Structures are given as structure tokens and as C-alpha cells.
């Protein structure tokens, strides 16, 4: 995949001397979905704002499709659609007029066929002549997406697209995002919902205190950072870990009725076979065995805490 | 130049006015008609001519100036403040539009609205007074530049304001008194000598005087002074807007 966004050593300092983004570098590939995770105030929205032209850059550079976002702002902005976090819409305007306005701002000729197709895809066609203030929150969110897509951008920034929306609508949004990806749109989304990133992202970036802590393929990240737990229920209670088993990462739980063995699936050997063999050798009988997996959420919390 | 982008802003702003036609057009025209009735017909009939012009006709340029200046400021300030208030400025800033293009869109729409209102008031005035315009071309140019300059001023106020109270402070507490005391209803030589000198500190005096000159060929100050003053005022507004956009003051984070 070719690179479509290249952020290099970006620093964003506000007038009050607060540094929201600290020397951040990030490359985003064409056609991927990258999810930027981070707690409130981590710098996610600031990063998006600088790429889209809403915030000035203190130092560093941002290139979109090889073009500088300051010197070639017309060309770079033409490639980008932005859905901000807030539902910012002119309340007294009709849906269709609002969407056409967005398209015209990008210097594009009216294209009724494309806009009607877009409205249908976002299930807004029936609402096209409605006044925006009469729409539900979920519908307004769709209008925001339609406005961002009205000029046929190649890159779509979604700043917390499902914040405050119900589960059903969230799933609808995920389907829309996946469809856009299938059409070749590069999607950068920020989210608080780890489940969201886990469900739809190709890569995950974790930001905290203005620094990019990591960017990695989602599956690789989960594989590398995941710790699995083998829960072993015992026939007889165990008061302490026997000497022979001390080399294993074991923990007695459930008042000695169970043992938890922690292992990393990223390692070549899990150690399960030898553990069970050693347990058998010293006469510890098993009653049942279960495994549990750590989620992306556990990984996120661990990285943020570290 | 992103002409479609400019046109989109201009059209959007004009449509907003059409949606609120009573507030945008009927209200200012009605207010001015009331001024004509009270000052022109009722009181004016008992007043002496000023510079050989009937009082009713004399106040026409002042009333047009008073209305277009207020309308230009109000339209332009609200035009840019409202997107700021509801958060839709992100659309403008993330679109391939230069700051100049954004200003042309908003100020162009506010200028058009105020200029149209000015022409409607001028036409209406013929119903109440006998009026002859000595320099019609100059009058149109002067009216247009006044509308544009005050729209630029309104745009600045809209950008700088953080809330609706601030948005109204400058028009209500500064521009309205200056316009009323700027010779809309009298010539400054009707004032006592001290107040005549004091009135010359009011920039609006020069604008109303220049506009009145285009109607009757006489004004409070020489026409060249009025023109120079108008151009200076326009340049100052443009410079402030240039600074705002260059630094992103109150627009960009």
C-alpha cells in the first residue's frame, strides 16, 4: 500500500504554552482504516485539526499525497473530508442544501446523481428535504458524514464518530465505514471505544500526552501484547506453589482450588505441555481447564499506564 | 481562485436573508419610512431649508447612511459569528478556500444586502420628498464603498466577538451614537462652535457629508476630505482583516 499521509516531527503548541502534540511522526497508508486511541486530551483531535487545516502547525511537516498541507493547501484539502466530534450543523437549513453547500465550498460542480447516491447509502434520502433541526442525533451524525463525503474525498477523518450514539447506530456506522474502505477511501478515526477499533481498524495508534506511543497492525498488536491465561481447576486445594512449578508464571486463586498460568501467545513455546507434565509428575490432579484472552482494551490500559 | 466556493458562501448568506425577509429587509425599510414621516413630513415641514434644500430632502442621505451602516455591520458580523457560534467554521477552514475568498463571500453578501436596502430606501424617499441627485454615479459608488467598508468592519466584529453581547456592543454603543451624531439630521455648522470641532472627530461626519455632497453638491467638509477619509477607513478595515487571517486570531487554534 502506498503512503497517503506523512506527519513528520509535528509539534503543536498553543498560545498558553501547552504542547498538545510533541514531536509526533506518523505514516498512513492509502486505503487503510487506522484508529487513533487515547484518553481525553491526549492530542488526537489536535493532530486531526493540524492535518485538516483547522489548527496552525508550530513545527514539523505534514504531507498529504506527497503535498505540503500549508503550501499546497488547496490540493491537499481537496483530498480530505472531515467529520468533527461535535454535531456542528446549521439548524435551519435543509439536509440537501447543507450537503450541496459543503460540495460547493470545495469548488465542485453540483452533481445530483452522486449526492442522491450518497444520501441513499447513508439512509438519508427520505430526509433530504427535512430541516436539520428536526432530525435525530443519529441522523445528524449521518448528515455530517454526507457533508464530509460530498466532494468525493480520498481520505476521511472521523473524530469520535460514534460518541454518544446507541449500539445499533454504532454498528450501522461501522458498516458504513467498512463500505467506504471497500471503495478505496482511507479512514482515520479517533475513538474512545476500544471495541470499535478492534472491530474495524487495520492499524491502531495509541496517543497519550501528545505523544504517539505506538502504531501497529491490529492483529499483530493483539498477538504481540496479548497475555493468555490458562485457568486450571484442581481436584485438591493447593496452599503454595510447589518448588518444581516455581519456574512457571503461576498464581493460586479461588482459595487454592485453582491455578492461573499466564503465557504469551506471541512466544514460540507456551510452556503448557511441560507445565501439565510437571504437575502430573508431582501428583497434582486436574479437574478442569479453561483459557482466557486479554482484550485490546487490556492492552490499551497497560500501554497508557506504562 | 475558488469561485464556486466564494459563490457558495455568498449564496448561502443571501438565502439566509431571504429566509428571514421581514427581519432583513422589511424591518430596516419600515424604520426608515417612520423617520421620513416623523422628521421629514411632520417636523420637517416646520423647519427652514438647509443650504437651499428642504429639510425632508436634506435628511434622505443621512437616513440612507444611517441604515446601510447599521445593516452592513449587523449582517456581516452575524454572518461570520453564527458559524462560529454553532461550530460550522470547521467547514470553511478545511475547504480549499483562501482567507481572501472567505472574506469576499461573507462581505460580498453583507454588502449586497445593505446596498439593496439603501437603494430601496432611496426609492421609497421619492414617495415623501422631492429629490434630485446631482452626482448619481458618485452617489452609487459612495454608497457601495460605504456598504463594503462597514461590512468589513462588521466581519471584524463577528470574528472578534466571543458571545452575542459582544456582538451587539460595538454596533449599539459605538456605531449607533456616532451615526446619530454624525450629521444625519443636521449640518455640523448648526452646532455651537465647541461641538462643531468636537463633531469633526467623529469619522461618520465625513462619510455622511460626502454622501450628501453627491445629492446636493454641498457638505460639511470638502468632498476630497470625505473621499480620503473613506479610503483610509477602508484600508484600516482591510489591514485588520489581513492581520486576523494571517495570525488566525480567534479563527484558528
XYZ file of C-alpha atoms in Angstrom:
559
model
C 0.000 0.000 0.000
C 1.300 3.465 -0.860
C 1.634 6.177 1.740
C -1.040 8.898 1.620
C -0.288 10.920 4.784
C 3.118 11.593 6.261
C 3.332 13.513 9.523
C 6.917 14.316 10.427
C 8.097 15.635 13.810
C 4.873 17.535 14.352
C 4.732 19.910 17.290
C 1.643 21.900 18.200
C 1.979 24.425 20.985
C -0.926 26.659 21.990
C -0.646 30.324 22.986
C -0.874 29.363 26.665
C 2.312 27.314 26.144
C 0.511 23.987 26.403
C 2.067 21.496 23.992
C -0.753 19.334 22.658
C 1.357 17.363 20.168
C 5.004 16.536 20.873
C 7.301 15.672 18.009
C 4.831 13.225 16.523
C 5.563 11.251 13.361
C 3.033 9.031 11.640
C 2.602 7.474 8.212
C -0.802 6.449 6.970
C -1.266 4.116 4.022
C -3.755 4.528 1.241
C -6.944 2.529 1.696
C -6.424 1.541 5.312
C -8.503 2.223 8.406
C -6.343 3.494 11.218
C -7.811 4.036 14.667
C -6.183 6.549 16.980
C -6.822 5.642 20.580
C -6.086 7.778 23.581
C -7.676 9.257 26.667
C -9.317 12.691 26.678
C -6.810 15.465 25.976
C -4.275 13.056 24.508
C -3.867 15.147 21.345
C -5.935 13.101 18.885
C -8.232 15.945 17.798
C -5.332 18.391 17.644
C -3.465 16.035 15.328
C -6.503 15.809 13.032
C -7.025 19.578 13.189
C -3.496 20.305 12.041
C -3.761 17.872 9.127
C -7.122 19.326 8.022
C -6.128 22.989 8.347
C -8.145 23.923 11.450
C -5.042 24.452 13.570
C -1.735 26.018 12.693
C 1.468 23.987 12.996
C 4.172 25.060 15.463
C 6.899 22.958 13.826
C 7.293 19.840 11.733
C 5.605 18.994 8.465
C 2.514 17.242 7.170
C 2.263 15.868 3.663
C -0.877 14.526 2.050
C -0.345 12.545 -1.131
C 3.195 13.976 -1.186
C 1.998 17.602 -0.964
C 2.588 20.000 1.903
C -0.625 20.917 3.756
C 0.425 24.566 4.070
C 1.917 25.389 0.676
C -0.395 23.142 -1.353
C -3.413 23.514 0.913
C -5.913 23.652 -1.935
C -4.792 20.303 -3.363
C -4.401 18.569 -0.008
C -7.725 19.766 1.411
C -9.424 18.646 -1.765
C -8.436 15.090 -0.863
C -9.721 15.254 2.705
C -13.170 15.005 4.265
C -13.623 15.769 7.939
C -16.333 14.737 10.383
C -15.657 16.584 13.623
C -16.626 15.376 17.059
C -19.389 17.934 17.660
C -22.665 17.898 15.725
C -21.970 21.241 14.046
C -24.780 21.908 11.580
C -26.824 24.920 10.506
C -30.113 24.016 12.256
C -32.491 25.894 9.954
C -31.141 24.557 6.665
C -32.475 21.650 4.612
C -30.341 18.493 4.550
C -29.836 18.623 0.782
C -28.873 22.314 0.806
C -26.381 21.783 3.595
C -24.718 18.903 1.725
C -24.631 20.813 -1.570
C -23.110 23.805 0.249
C -20.264 21.608 1.503
C -19.597 20.292 -2.001
C -19.560 23.800 -3.480
C -17.078 25.025 -0.878
C -14.626 22.580 -2.425
C -15.132 24.196 -5.804
C -17.047 21.214 -7.166
C -19.945 21.490 -9.611
C -23.310 20.252 -8.367
C -23.748 16.533 -9.040
C -27.269 15.441 -8.154
C -26.639 11.839 -9.117
C -23.667 11.467 -6.776
C -25.358 13.302 -3.898
C -28.519 11.206 -4.210
C -26.431 8.024 -4.226
C -24.618 9.258 -1.137
C -27.887 10.089 0.604
C -29.229 6.630 -0.173
C -26.092 4.951 1.123
C -26.378 6.874 4.390
C -30.134 6.231 4.571
C -30.825 9.941 4.319
C -32.642 10.037 1.012
C -36.103 10.297 2.599
C -34.886 13.099 4.828
C -33.228 15.213 2.143
C -35.833 17.977 2.323
C -36.104 17.942 6.109
C -34.864 20.857 8.175
C -31.770 19.728 10.056
C -33.036 20.656 13.494
C -35.927 18.200 13.054
C -33.538 15.233 12.726
C -32.496 12.843 15.480
C -28.908 12.828 16.771
C -28.097 9.734 14.741
C -29.448 11.262 11.542
C -27.490 14.451 12.176
C -24.361 12.325 12.512
C -25.128 10.818 9.092
C -25.597 14.313 7.638
C -22.145 15.207 8.967
C -20.684 12.188 7.177
C -22.579 13.050 3.980
C -21.200 16.601 4.103
C -17.668 15.280 4.569
C -18.091 12.916 1.612
C -19.918 15.410 -0.607
C -16.760 16.405 -2.519
C -15.662 12.785 -3.071
C -12.542 12.825 -0.868
C -9.936 10.072 -0.829
C -9.284 10.461 2.887
C -11.906 10.665 5.603
C -11.207 11.818 9.149
C -13.792 10.733 11.687
C -13.307 12.296 15.093
C -15.175 10.046 17.514
C -17.921 9.208 15.015
C -19.938 7.054 17.381
C -19.619 9.098 20.568
C -22.996 9.166 22.275
C -24.840 7.064 19.713
C -26.767 3.881 20.524
C -25.405 0.399 19.876
C -27.496 -0.205 16.757
C -26.460 3.048 15.128
C -22.847 2.404 16.087
C -22.970 -0.876 14.197
C -24.556 0.907 11.216
C -21.681 3.391 11.313
C -19.145 0.574 11.313
C -20.813 -0.896 8.234
C -20.700 2.496 6.510
C -17.010 2.841 7.379
C -16.240 -0.643 6.075
C -18.124 0.112 2.854
C -16.108 3.308 2.376
C -12.907 1.373 2.874
C -14.032 -1.088 0.222
C -14.487 1.873 -2.112
C -10.851 2.816 -1.526
C -11.289 5.647 0.984
C -8.543 5.927 3.601
C -10.123 6.329 7.016
C -8.575 7.809 10.117
C -10.781 7.608 13.153
C -10.334 8.583 16.734
C -12.348 6.746 19.304
C -12.754 6.049 22.979
C -14.378 2.721 22.210
C -11.680 0.100 22.060
C -14.259 -2.359 20.737
C -14.739 -0.025 17.783
C -11.053 -0.068 16.935
C -10.947 -3.823 17.421
C -13.909 -4.316 15.074
C -12.988 -2.109 12.133
C -9.388 -0.872 12.207
C -6.488 -2.299 10.232
C -3.933 -0.474 12.352
C -4.026 1.017 15.812
C -2.192 4.121 17.006
C -2.091 4.931 20.691
C -1.601 8.564 21.698
C -1.123 9.942 25.181
C 0.098 13.345 26.388
C 0.660 14.410 22.768
C 2.996 11.515 22.012
C 2.397 8.609 19.728
C 3.184 5.616 21.901
C 2.811 3.021 19.183
C 1.340 2.318 15.761
C 0.908 -1.280 14.762
C -1.222 -3.691 12.757
C -4.174 -4.504 14.975
C -3.806 -8.288 14.750
C -0.063 -8.120 15.251
C -0.501 -5.836 18.267
C -3.011 -8.162 19.848
C -0.811 -11.167 19.078
C 2.314 -9.499 20.457
C 0.846 -7.916 23.519
C -1.830 -10.451 24.379
C -1.364 -12.448 27.516
C -3.414 -15.610 27.713
C -4.492 -17.151 30.964
C -4.780 -20.898 31.475
C -7.142 -21.438 34.360
C -6.560 -24.875 35.953
C -9.166 -26.165 38.397
C -7.628 -28.627 40.869
C -9.101 -31.761 42.455
C -7.384 -30.966 45.773
C -6.638 -27.487 47.141
C -3.101 -26.175 46.957
C -1.669 -23.905 49.656
C 1.571 -22.888 47.968
C 3.284 -23.327 44.601
C 5.461 -26.459 44.731
C 9.206 -25.984 44.148
C 9.102 -27.809 40.804
C 6.463 -25.393 39.458
C 8.106 -22.174 40.612
C 9.679 -21.605 37.190
C 6.188 -21.091 35.715
C 4.231 -17.810 35.911
C 1.556 -19.239 38.199
C -0.854 -17.722 40.686
C -3.018 -19.541 43.235
C -6.610 -18.283 43.166
C -10.019 -19.280 44.473
C -8.656 -20.265 47.928
C -6.320 -22.822 46.401
C -8.950 -24.514 44.245
C -7.468 -23.119 41.020
C -4.215 -22.042 39.453
C -3.807 -19.362 36.813
C -0.956 -19.765 34.362
C -0.027 -16.641 32.346
C 1.609 -17.084 28.952
C 2.176 -15.077 25.810
C 0.868 -16.465 22.557
C 3.489 -14.459 20.727
C 6.205 -16.718 22.148
C 7.316 -19.753 20.255
C 6.599 -22.069 23.189
C 3.694 -21.526 25.542
C 5.038 -23.918 28.231
C 1.629 -25.514 28.698
C 2.746 -29.050 27.831
C 5.693 -29.032 30.226
C 3.605 -27.434 32.982
C 0.954 -30.108 32.730
C 3.622 -32.797 32.578
C 5.369 -31.418 35.701
C 2.047 -31.191 37.547
C 1.293 -34.794 36.689
C 4.768 -35.836 37.841
C 4.342 -34.339 41.325
C 0.838 -35.736 41.648
C -1.347 -32.658 41.220
C -4.594 -33.835 39.648
C -6.624 -31.599 37.406
C -10.397 -31.186 37.475
C -10.920 -28.774 34.545
C -9.025 -26.396 32.239
C -10.119 -23.085 30.656
C -8.331 -20.335 28.732
C -8.978 -16.569 28.758
C -7.576 -13.948 26.398
C -6.713 -10.337 27.128
C -8.626 -7.823 25.001
C -7.330 -4.794 23.104
C -8.761 -2.786 25.970
C -6.428 -4.540 28.441
C -3.511 -3.835 26.091
C -4.528 -0.177 25.749
C -4.783 0.296 29.515
C -1.410 -1.392 30.012
C 0.318 0.840 27.413
C -1.235 4.027 28.776
C -0.261 3.088 32.355
C 3.313 2.190 31.364
C -9.401 31.413 -7.103
C -12.116 29.083 -5.808
C -15.026 30.974 -7.415
C -17.531 28.222 -6.686
C -16.523 28.300 -3.029
C -16.963 32.087 -2.870
C -20.309 31.803 -4.624
C -21.384 29.040 -2.202
C -20.783 31.316 0.811
C -22.398 34.299 -0.927
C -25.451 32.285 -1.978
C -25.793 30.681 1.449
C -25.739 34.083 3.133
C -28.215 35.581 0.683
C -30.546 32.603 1.169
C -30.361 33.137 4.922
C -31.609 36.680 4.370
C -34.435 35.502 2.157
C -35.456 33.036 4.869
C -35.725 35.957 7.292
C -37.006 38.550 4.843
C -39.027 40.524 7.402
C -36.038 40.963 9.667
C -33.564 41.502 6.837
C -35.462 43.843 4.569
C -38.894 44.937 5.762
C -37.757 45.963 9.242
C -34.996 48.440 8.246
C -37.079 49.898 5.414
C -40.080 50.381 7.718
C -37.908 52.055 10.388
C -36.556 54.487 7.812
C -40.035 55.266 6.489
C -41.034 56.150 10.047
C -38.088 58.561 10.210
C -39.284 60.143 6.948
C -42.799 60.547 8.325
C -41.693 61.985 11.672
C -38.666 64.086 10.693
C -39.440 64.696 7.044
C -43.192 65.218 6.854
C -44.263 66.163 10.417
C -41.323 68.135 11.850
C -39.582 68.901 8.541
C -42.500 70.929 7.198
C -41.965 73.432 10.036
C -38.169 73.643 9.529
C -36.260 76.120 7.359
C -34.416 74.936 4.269
C -30.788 73.951 4.822
C -28.403 75.110 2.057
C -31.480 75.707 -0.091
C -32.603 72.112 0.358
C -35.879 71.262 2.099
C -35.350 69.560 5.443
C -37.248 66.474 4.236
C -34.855 66.031 1.305
C -31.841 67.040 3.410
C -32.196 64.067 5.760
C -32.507 61.483 2.941
C -28.727 60.870 2.506
C -28.251 60.811 6.298
C -31.053 58.306 6.783
C -29.738 56.069 3.994
C -26.246 56.218 5.523
C -27.587 55.510 8.991
C -29.453 52.424 7.791
C -26.823 50.974 5.465
C -24.045 51.416 8.005
C -26.027 49.599 10.691
C -27.232 46.932 8.269
C -23.757 46.301 6.854
C -22.278 45.860 10.312
C -25.145 43.690 11.574
C -25.298 41.452 8.503
C -21.571 40.849 8.237
C -20.974 40.399 11.962
C -23.835 37.925 12.344
C -22.890 36.179 9.081
C -19.488 35.083 10.383
C -20.361 34.940 14.081
C -23.219 32.440 13.620
C -20.989 29.719 12.066
C -18.535 30.358 14.903
C -21.350 30.012 17.431
C -22.710 26.733 16.021
C -19.254 25.383 15.212
C -19.521 25.155 11.430
C -16.425 27.259 10.718
C -14.566 23.940 10.501
C -16.124 23.581 7.038
C -14.645 26.845 5.834
C -11.225 26.184 7.324
C -10.949 22.646 5.978
C -12.124 23.612 2.471
C -9.678 24.691 -0.265
C -10.527 28.347 0.310
C -8.102 31.172 0.976
C -8.944 33.703 3.675
C -9.473 36.350 0.999
C -12.083 34.122 -0.637
C -13.902 33.617 2.664
C -13.980 37.402 3.242
C -15.217 38.060 -0.290
C -18.067 35.574 0.233
C -19.277 36.966 3.554
C -18.535 40.650 2.993
C -19.885 40.463 -0.556
C -23.216 39.120 0.700
C -23.456 41.674 3.527
C -22.570 44.486 1.097
C -25.205 43.332 -1.396
C -27.886 43.229 1.297
C -27.061 46.665 2.710
C -26.661 48.213 -0.762
C -30.062 46.831 -1.828
C -31.677 48.206 1.326
C -30.052 51.576 0.625
C -31.493 51.648 -2.892
C -34.943 50.603 -1.649
C -34.897 53.396 0.947
C -33.793 55.875 -1.723
C -36.681 54.789 -3.964
C -39.110 54.980 -1.026
C -37.961 58.505 -0.194
C -39.366 59.732 -3.519
C -42.820 58.982 -2.075
C -42.258 61.536 0.679
C -39.980 64.274 -0.690
C -38.937 65.953 -3.923
C -35.425 64.793 -4.537
C -32.859 65.381 -7.251
C -29.474 63.671 -7.206
C -26.739 65.929 -8.519
C -23.999 63.287 -8.966
C -25.803 59.916 -9.280
C -22.756 57.903 -10.349
C -20.692 59.230 -7.453
C -23.639 58.598 -5.115
C -23.838 54.923 -6.189
C -20.064 54.457 -5.817
C -20.008 56.157 -2.424
C -22.976 54.096 -1.206
C -21.370 50.881 -2.402
C -17.990 51.623 -0.789
C -19.712 52.594 2.461
C -21.637 49.299 2.490
C -18.454 47.355 1.749
C -16.353 49.144 4.363
C -18.938 48.750 7.109
C -19.389 45.118 6.124
C -15.630 44.666 6.580
C -15.988 46.315 9.990
C -18.898 44.005 10.807
C -16.840 40.994 9.731
C -14.088 42.058 12.147
C -16.626 42.447 14.965
C -18.068 38.994 14.193
C -14.625 37.389 14.300
C -13.514 39.120 17.489
C -16.766 38.590 19.424
C -16.961 35.683 21.832
C -20.677 35.969 22.589
C -23.855 37.704 21.439
C -23.408 40.509 23.950
C -20.026 41.435 22.499
C -21.506 41.142 19.022
C -24.013 43.869 19.902
C -21.795 46.146 21.991
C -19.919 47.833 19.145
C -22.953 48.436 16.880
C -25.197 49.573 19.740
C -22.806 51.542 21.915
C -20.340 52.927 19.398
C -21.661 52.919 15.842
C -25.267 53.973 16.583
C -24.298 57.071 18.619
C -21.616 58.037 16.089
C -24.092 57.705 13.215
C -26.795 59.708 15.009
C -24.287 62.406 15.966
C -22.621 62.305 12.551
C -24.956 64.785 10.907
C -27.725 62.507 9.696
C -30.357 65.045 10.750
C -28.382 68.306 10.751
C -25.279 70.025 9.399
C -22.484 70.455 11.869
C -22.487 74.243 11.427
C -25.863 74.190 13.206
C -23.938 73.140 16.363
C -22.260 75.579 18.809
C -18.561 76.202 17.866
C -17.157 73.854 20.539
C -19.368 70.969 19.415
C -18.556 71.712 15.775
C -14.878 70.991 16.465
C -15.822 68.000 18.573
C -18.057 66.649 15.783
C -15.091 66.703 13.383
C -13.544 63.931 15.497
C -16.465 61.718 14.518
C -15.428 59.708 11.420
C -19.050 59.236 10.371
C -19.370 63.010 9.753
C -17.026 62.692 6.757
C -18.976 59.791 5.281
C -22.400 61.394 5.635
C -21.025 64.693 4.342
C -19.543 63.006 1.265
C -22.744 61.143 0.537
C -24.830 64.300 0.988
C -22.500 66.126 -1.397
C -23.371 63.581 -4.093
C -27.054 64.535 -3.686
C -26.895 68.312 -3.315
C -23.336 69.378 -4.157
C -22.786 70.672 -0.601
C -21.402 69.004 2.515
C -19.999 69.701 5.966
C -16.429 69.064 4.794
C -14.812 69.240 1.323
C -15.610 66.212 -0.804
C -11.926 65.324 -1.214
C -11.596 65.075 2.576
C -14.598 62.737 2.668
C -13.156 60.537 -0.085
C -9.713 60.393 1.572
C -11.360 59.561 4.880
C -13.458 56.812 3.316
C -10.407 55.237 1.650
C -8.451 55.433 4.913
C -11.281 53.738 6.787
C -11.496 51.001 4.143
C -7.714 50.466 4.267
C -7.740 50.176 8.069
C -10.510 47.557 7.962
C -8.699 45.568 5.255
C -5.441 45.723 7.250
C -7.135 44.424 10.400
C -8.752 41.566 8.477
C -5.435 40.768 6.840
C -3.832 40.579 10.318
C -6.651 38.396 11.666
C -6.287 35.876 8.876
C -2.517 35.967 8.822
C -2.327 35.149 12.515
C -5.515 33.049 12.657
C -6.634 35.255 15.567
C -9.889 33.881 17.014
C -10.275 31.649 13.974
C -7.592 29.005 14.094
C -6.362 27.344 17.264
